PDB file of N, CA and C in Angstrom:
ATOM      1  N   PRO J   1     186.132  50.782 -12.876  1.00 66.00           N
ATOM      2  CA  PRO J   1     184.982  50.273 -12.204  1.00 66.00           C
ATOM      3  C   PRO J   1     184.872  48.876 -12.270  1.00 66.00           C
ATOM      4  N   ILE J   2     185.239  48.032 -13.160  1.00 78.00           N
ATOM      5  CA  ILE J   2     184.839  46.890 -13.637  1.00 78.00           C
ATOM      6  C   ILE J   2     185.682  46.127 -12.909  1.00 78.00           C
ATOM      7  N   LEU J   3     186.799  46.146 -12.036  1.00 80.00           N
ATOM      8  CA  LEU J   3     187.458  45.598 -11.149  1.00 80.00           C
ATOM      9  C   LEU J   3     187.048  45.520  -9.457  1.00 80.00           C
ATOM     10  N   TRP J   4     186.171  47.099  -9.636  1.00 80.00           N
ATOM     11  CA  TRP J   4     186.006  47.256  -8.127  1.00 80.00           C
ATOM     12  C   TRP J   4     185.460  46.244  -7.169  1.00 80.00           C
ATOM     13  N   PRO J   5     184.199  45.634  -7.602  1.00 87.00           N
ATOM     14  CA  PRO J   5     184.018  44.526  -6.695  1.00 87.00           C
ATOM     15  C   PRO J   5     184.984  43.587  -6.185  1.00 87.00           C
ATOM     16  N   ALA J   6     185.631  43.266  -7.074  1.00 88.00           N
ATOM     17  CA  ALA J   6     186.922  42.363  -6.755  1.00 88.00           C
ATOM     18  C   ALA J   6     187.803  42.995  -5.841  1.00 88.00           C
ATOM     19  N   CYS J   7     188.148  44.252  -5.986  1.00 85.00           N
ATOM     20  CA  CYS J   7     188.892  45.135  -5.272  1.00 85.00           C
ATOM     21  C   CYS J   7     188.382  45.163  -3.477  1.00 85.00           C
ATOM     22  N   ILE J   8     187.183  45.306  -3.537  1.00 86.00           N
ATOM     23  CA  ILE J   8     186.403  45.591  -2.554  1.00 86.00           C
ATOM     24  C   ILE J   8     186.579  44.104  -1.606  1.00 86.00           C
ATOM     25  N   GLU J   9     186.387  43.098  -2.330  1.00 89.00           N
ATOM     26  CA  GLU J   9     186.265  41.736  -1.610  1.00 89.00           C
ATOM     27  C   GLU J   9     187.814  41.384  -1.344  1.00 89.00           C
ATOM     28  N   GLN J  10     188.846  41.910  -2.029  1.00 89.00           N
ATOM     29  CA  GLN J  10     190.026  41.496  -1.673  1.00 89.00           C
ATOM     30  C   GLN J  10     190.491  42.537  -0.491  1.00 89.00           C
ATOM     31  N   MET J  11     190.144  43.687  -0.370  1.00 87.00           N
ATOM     32  CA  MET J  11     190.157  44.443   0.850  1.00 87.00           C
ATOM     33  C   MET J  11     189.903  44.001   2.080  1.00 87.00           C
ATOM     34  N   SER J  12     188.756  43.127   1.719  1.00 88.00           N
ATOM     35  CA  SER J  12     188.093  42.512   3.355  1.00 88.00           C
ATOM     36  C   SER J  12     189.170  41.559   3.938  1.00 88.00           C
ATOM     37  N   SER J  13     189.621  40.993   2.826  1.00 91.00           N
ATOM     38  CA  SER J  13     190.557  39.782   3.316  1.00 91.00           C
ATOM     39  C   SER J  13     192.058  40.049   3.608  1.00 91.00           C
ATOM     40  N   LEU J  14     192.561  41.102   2.782  1.00 89.00           N
ATOM     41  CA  LEU J  14     194.188  41.461   2.655  1.00 89.00           C
ATOM     42  C   LEU J  14     194.232  42.711   3.461  1.00 89.00           C
ATOM     43  N   PRO J  15     194.422  43.025   4.241  1.00 84.00           N
ATOM     44  CA  PRO J  15     194.739  44.431   4.794  1.00 84.00           C
ATOM     45  C   PRO J  15     195.499  45.315   4.177  1.00 84.00           C
ATOM     46  N   ASN J  16     196.456  44.706   3.429  1.00 88.00           N
ATOM     47  CA  ASN J  16     197.411  45.422   2.861  1.00 88.00           C
ATOM     48  C   ASN J  16     197.290  45.551   1.456  1.00 88.00           C
ATOM     49  N   PHE J  17     196.215  45.602   1.042  1.00 88.00           N
ATOM     50  CA  PHE J  17     195.657  45.265  -0.608  1.00 88.00           C
ATOM     51  C   PHE J  17     195.853  46.755  -0.957  1.00 88.00           C
ATOM     52  N   ARG J  18     196.424  46.939  -2.144  1.00 85.00           N
ATOM     53  CA  ARG J  18     196.663  48.226  -3.038  1.00 85.00           C
ATOM     54  C   ARG J  18     195.835  47.831  -4.321  1.00 85.00           C
ATOM     55  N   LEU J  19     195.312  48.657  -4.995  1.00 82.00           N
ATOM     56  CA  LEU J  19     195.291  48.619  -6.407  1.00 82.00           C
ATOM     57  C   LEU J  19     196.205  49.214  -7.143  1.00 82.00           C
ATOM     58  N   MET J  20     196.982  48.322  -8.242  1.00 78.00           N
ATOM     59  CA  MET J  20     198.339  49.242  -8.739  1.00 78.00           C
ATOM     60  C   MET J  20     197.587  49.497  -9.947  1.00 78.00           C
ATOM     61  N   GLU J  21     198.252  50.904 -10.357  1.00 75.00           N
ATOM     62  CA  GLU J  21     197.903  51.557 -11.567  1.00 75.00           C
ATOM     63  C   GLU J  21     199.054  51.986 -12.017  1.00 75.00           C
ATOM     64  N   ASP J  22     198.963  52.215 -13.460  1.00 71.00           N
ATOM     65  CA  ASP J  22     200.412  52.696 -14.303  1.00 71.00           C
ATOM     66  C   ASP J  22     199.983  54.197 -14.678  1.00 71.00           C
ATOM     67  N   ASN J  23     199.155  54.953 -14.133  1.00 71.00           N
ATOM     68  CA  ASN J  23     199.230  56.505 -14.273  1.00 71.00           C
ATOM     69  C   ASN J  23     198.640  56.501 -15.846  1.00 71.00           C
ATOM     70  N   MET J  24     198.230  55.677 -16.151  1.00 74.00           N
ATOM     71  CA  MET J  24     197.915  56.329 -17.916  1.00 74.00           C
ATOM     72  C   MET J  24     196.842  57.064 -17.861  1.00 74.00           C
ATOM     73  N   PRO J  25     196.603  58.143 -18.608  1.00 76.00           N
ATOM     74  CA  PRO J  25     195.545  59.035 -18.707  1.00 76.00           C
ATOM     75  C   PRO J  25     194.154  58.269 -18.647  1.00 76.00           C
ATOM     76  N   SER J  26     193.930  57.580 -19.217  1.00 71.00           N
ATOM     77  CA  SER J  26     192.681  56.667 -18.956  1.00 71.00           C
ATOM     78  C   SER J  26     192.454  55.971 -17.788  1.00 71.00           C
ATOM     79  N   HIS J  27     193.281  55.918 -16.815  1.00 68.00           N
ATOM     80  CA  HIS J  27     193.204  55.410 -15.590  1.00 68.00           C
ATOM     81  C   HIS J  27     193.065  56.623 -14.604  1.00 68.00           C
ATOM     82  N   CYS J  28     193.394  57.860 -14.908  1.00 74.00           N
ATOM     83  CA  CYS J  28     193.330  58.950 -14.040  1.00 74.00           C
ATOM     84  C   CYS J  28     192.444  59.894 -14.583  1.00 74.00           C
ATOM     85  N   SER J  29     191.193  59.768 -14.512  1.00 80.00           N
ATOM     86  CA  SER J  29     190.102  60.611 -15.135  1.00 80.00           C
ATOM     87  C   SER J  29     189.510  60.890 -13.709  1.00 80.00           C
ATOM     88  N   ASP J  30     188.951  62.117 -13.833  1.00 84.00           N
ATOM     89  CA  ASP J  30     188.360  62.627 -12.487  1.00 84.00           C
ATOM     90  C   ASP J  30     187.245  61.696 -11.843  1.00 84.00           C
ATOM     91  N   PHE J  31     186.369  61.246 -12.738  1.00 82.00           N
ATOM     92  CA  PHE J  31     185.432  60.427 -12.388  1.00 82.00           C
ATOM     93  C   PHE J  31     185.846  59.362 -11.957  1.00 82.00           C
ATOM     94  N   ARG J  32     186.946  58.695 -12.432  1.00 79.00           N
ATOM     95  CA  ARG J  32     187.331  57.240 -11.828  1.00 79.00           C
ATOM     96  C   ARG J  32     188.172  57.702 -10.356  1.00 79.00           C
ATOM     97  N   ASN J  33     188.845  58.473 -10.188  1.00 81.00           N
ATOM     98  CA  ASN J  33     189.514  59.072  -8.950  1.00 81.00           C
ATOM     99  C   ASN J  33     188.609  59.134  -8.033  1.00 81.00           C
ATOM    100  N   THR J  34     187.704  59.889  -8.269  1.00 86.00           N
ATOM    101  CA  THR J  34     186.460  60.434  -7.261  1.00 86.00           C
ATOM    102  C   THR J  34     185.923  58.924  -6.913  1.00 86.00           C
ATOM    103  N   ALA J  35     185.235  58.115  -7.534  1.00 82.00           N
ATOM    104  CA  ALA J  35     184.624  56.969  -7.397  1.00 82.00           C
ATOM    105  C   ALA J  35     185.481  56.007  -6.488  1.00 82.00           C
ATOM    106  N   CYS J  36     186.904  56.096  -7.002  1.00 81.00           N
ATOM    107  CA  CYS J  36     187.783  55.234  -6.151  1.00 81.00           C
ATOM    108  C   CYS J  36     188.170  55.689  -4.796  1.00 81.00           C
ATOM    109  N   GLU J  37     188.083  56.980  -4.544  1.00 87.00           N
ATOM    110  CA  GLU J  37     188.043  57.585  -3.235  1.00 87.00           C
ATOM    111  C   GLU J  37     186.856  57.443  -2.555  1.00 87.00           C
ATOM    112  N   LYS J  38     185.766  57.318  -3.196  1.00 89.00           N
ATOM    113  CA  LYS J  38     184.431  57.168  -2.619  1.00 89.00           C
ATOM    114  C   LYS J  38     184.346  55.541  -2.091  1.00 89.00           C
ATOM    115  N   GLU J  39     184.882  54.702  -2.860  1.00 85.00           N
ATOM    116  CA  GLU J  39     184.661  53.569  -2.465  1.00 85.00           C
ATOM    117  C   GLU J  39     185.927  53.220  -1.426  1.00 85.00           C
ATOM    118  N   ARG J  40     186.688  54.062  -1.122  1.00 87.00           N
ATOM    119  CA  ARG J  40     188.115  53.912  -0.367  1.00 87.00           C
ATOM    120  C   ARG J  40     188.795  52.947  -0.891  1.00 87.00           C
ATOM    121  N   ILE J  41     189.157  52.579  -1.879  1.00 86.00           N
ATOM    122  CA  ILE J  41     190.126  51.845  -2.681  1.00 86.00           C
ATOM    123  C   ILE J  41     191.222  52.307  -2.552  1.00 86.00           C
ATOM    124  N   PRO J  42     192.433  51.798  -1.842  1.00 86.00           N
ATOM    125  CA  PRO J  42     193.668  52.443  -1.781  1.00 86.00           C
ATOM    126  C   PRO J  42     194.502  51.824  -3.055  1.00 86.00           C
ATOM    127  N   LYS J  43     195.330  52.846  -3.565  1.00 81.00           N
ATOM    128  CA  LYS J  43     195.906  52.776  -4.708  1.00 81.00           C
ATOM    129  C   LYS J  43     197.394  52.682  -4.483  1.00 81.00           C
ATOM    130  N   MET J  44     198.265  52.220  -5.372  1.00 79.00           N
ATOM    131  CA  MET J  44     199.530  52.209  -5.716  1.00 79.00           C
ATOM    132  C   MET J  44     199.776  52.783  -6.682  1.00 79.00           C
ATOM    133  N   ASN J  45     199.997  54.096  -6.879  1.00 70.00           N
ATOM    134  CA  ASN J  45     200.725  54.561  -8.098  1.00 70.00           C
ATOM    135  C   ASN J  45     201.958  54.129  -8.400  1.00 70.00           C
ATOM    136  N   TRP J  46     202.158  54.228 -10.038  1.00 69.00           N
ATOM    137  CA  TRP J  46     203.007  53.512 -10.758  1.00 69.00           C
ATOM    138  C   TRP J  46     203.434  54.308 -11.664  1.00 69.00           C
ATOM    139  N   SER J  47     204.520  54.230 -12.029  1.00 67.00           N
ATOM    140  CA  SER J  47     205.230  55.060 -13.157  1.00 67.00           C
ATOM    141  C   SER J  47     204.539  54.804 -14.617  1.00 67.00           C
ATOM    142  N   THR J  48     204.213  55.473 -15.421  1.00 64.00           N
ATOM    143  CA  THR J  48     203.568  55.122 -16.688  1.00 64.00           C
ATOM    144  C   THR J  48     204.941  54.887 -17.582  1.00 64.00           C
ATOM    145  N   ASN J  49     205.280  54.075 -18.206  1.00 63.00           N
ATOM    146  CA  ASN J  49     205.986  53.422 -19.106  1.00 63.00           C
ATOM    147  C   ASN J  49     207.192  52.524 -18.318  1.00 63.00           C
ATOM    148  N   SER J  50     206.908  52.155 -17.283  1.00 62.00           N
ATOM    149  CA  SER J  50     207.894  51.435 -16.377  1.00 62.00           C
ATOM    150  C   SER J  50     207.859  50.107 -16.597  1.00 62.00           C
ATOM    151  N   LEU J  51     207.597  49.334 -17.750  1.00 60.00           N
ATOM    152  CA  LEU J  51     207.459  48.016 -17.708  1.00 60.00           C
ATOM    153  C   LEU J  51     208.477  46.889 -17.094  1.00 60.00           C
ATOM    154  N   ASP J  52     209.859  47.400 -16.993  1.00 65.00           N
ATOM    155  CA  ASP J  52     210.371  46.438 -16.659  1.00 65.00           C
ATOM    156  C   ASP J  52     210.454  46.822 -15.002  1.00 65.00           C
ATOM    157  N   LEU J  53     209.468  47.624 -14.227  1.00 67.00           N
ATOM    158  CA  LEU J  53     209.490  47.616 -13.000  1.00 67.00           C
ATOM    159  C   LEU J  53     208.179  47.020 -12.636  1.00 67.00           C
ATOM    160  N   ASN J  54     207.250  46.551 -13.663  1.00 66.00           N
ATOM    161  CA  ASN J  54     206.111  45.776 -13.290  1.00 66.00           C
ATOM    162  C   ASN J  54     205.953  44.417 -13.784  1.00 66.00           C
ATOM    163  N   PRO J  55     205.927  43.610 -12.179  1.00 70.00           N
ATOM    164  CA  PRO J  55     205.887  42.417 -12.198  1.00 70.00           C
ATOM    165  C   PRO J  55     205.279  41.502 -13.189  1.00 70.00           C
ATOM    166  N   ILE J  56     203.990  41.909 -13.449  1.00 70.00           N
ATOM    167  CA  ILE J  56     203.498  41.145 -14.599  1.00 70.00           C
ATOM    168  C   ILE J  56     203.764  41.053 -15.937  1.00 70.00           C
ATOM    169  N   GLU J  57     204.834  42.256 -16.480  1.00 69.00           N
ATOM    170  CA  GLU J  57     205.404  42.060 -17.678  1.00 69.00           C
ATOM    171  C   GLU J  57     206.208  41.211 -17.877  1.00 69.00           C
ATOM    172  N   HIS J  58     206.902  40.496 -16.924  1.00 71.00           N
ATOM    173  CA  HIS J  58     207.828  39.261 -16.828  1.00 71.00           C
ATOM    174  C   HIS J  58     207.363  38.129 -17.100  1.00 71.00           C
ATOM    175  N   ILE J  59     205.896  37.729 -17.061  1.00 75.00           N
ATOM    176  CA  ILE J  59     205.242  36.589 -16.826  1.00 75.00           C
ATOM    177  C   ILE J  59     204.228  36.199 -18.055  1.00 75.00           C
ATOM    178  N   TRP J  60     203.728  37.309 -18.708  1.00 73.00           N
ATOM    179  CA  TRP J  60     203.005  37.560 -19.871  1.00 73.00           C
ATOM    180  C   TRP J  60     203.087  36.288 -20.687  1.00 73.00           C
ATOM    181  N   HIS J  61     204.568  36.141 -21.176  1.00 75.00           N
ATOM    182  CA  HIS J  61     204.726  35.018 -22.211  1.00 75.00           C
ATOM    183  C   HIS J  61     204.502  33.497 -21.501  1.00 75.00           C
ATOM    184  N   LEU J  62     204.340  33.510 -20.431  1.00 79.00           N
ATOM    185  CA  LEU J  62     204.222  32.290 -19.577  1.00 79.00           C
ATOM    186  C   LEU J  62     202.562  31.771 -19.842  1.00 79.00           C
ATOM    187  N   MET J  63     201.875  32.909 -19.878  1.00 73.00           N
ATOM    188  CA  MET J  63     200.330  32.684 -19.798  1.00 73.00           C
ATOM    189  C   MET J  63     199.799  32.235 -21.153  1.00 73.00           C
TER     190      MET J  63
END
C-alpha cells in the first residue's frame, strides 16, 4: 500500500506499467490482493527466490 500512490501515478503515464512482486507470503495477503484489484494496479507475478531473474539484484552493489 505504501507504493500505490506512485504506482497509480506511473500507470497514468506508462500504459504498460506493471507492479513486479516476488510472491513472498507478505506480498500475497488477501487484504493486499483485494486492495490491489480495487485500485486496478496490474501485477507481474514473479517466482519466489528467483534472484538471478530479478534485474535489481544485479545492481544493488552499485547503489
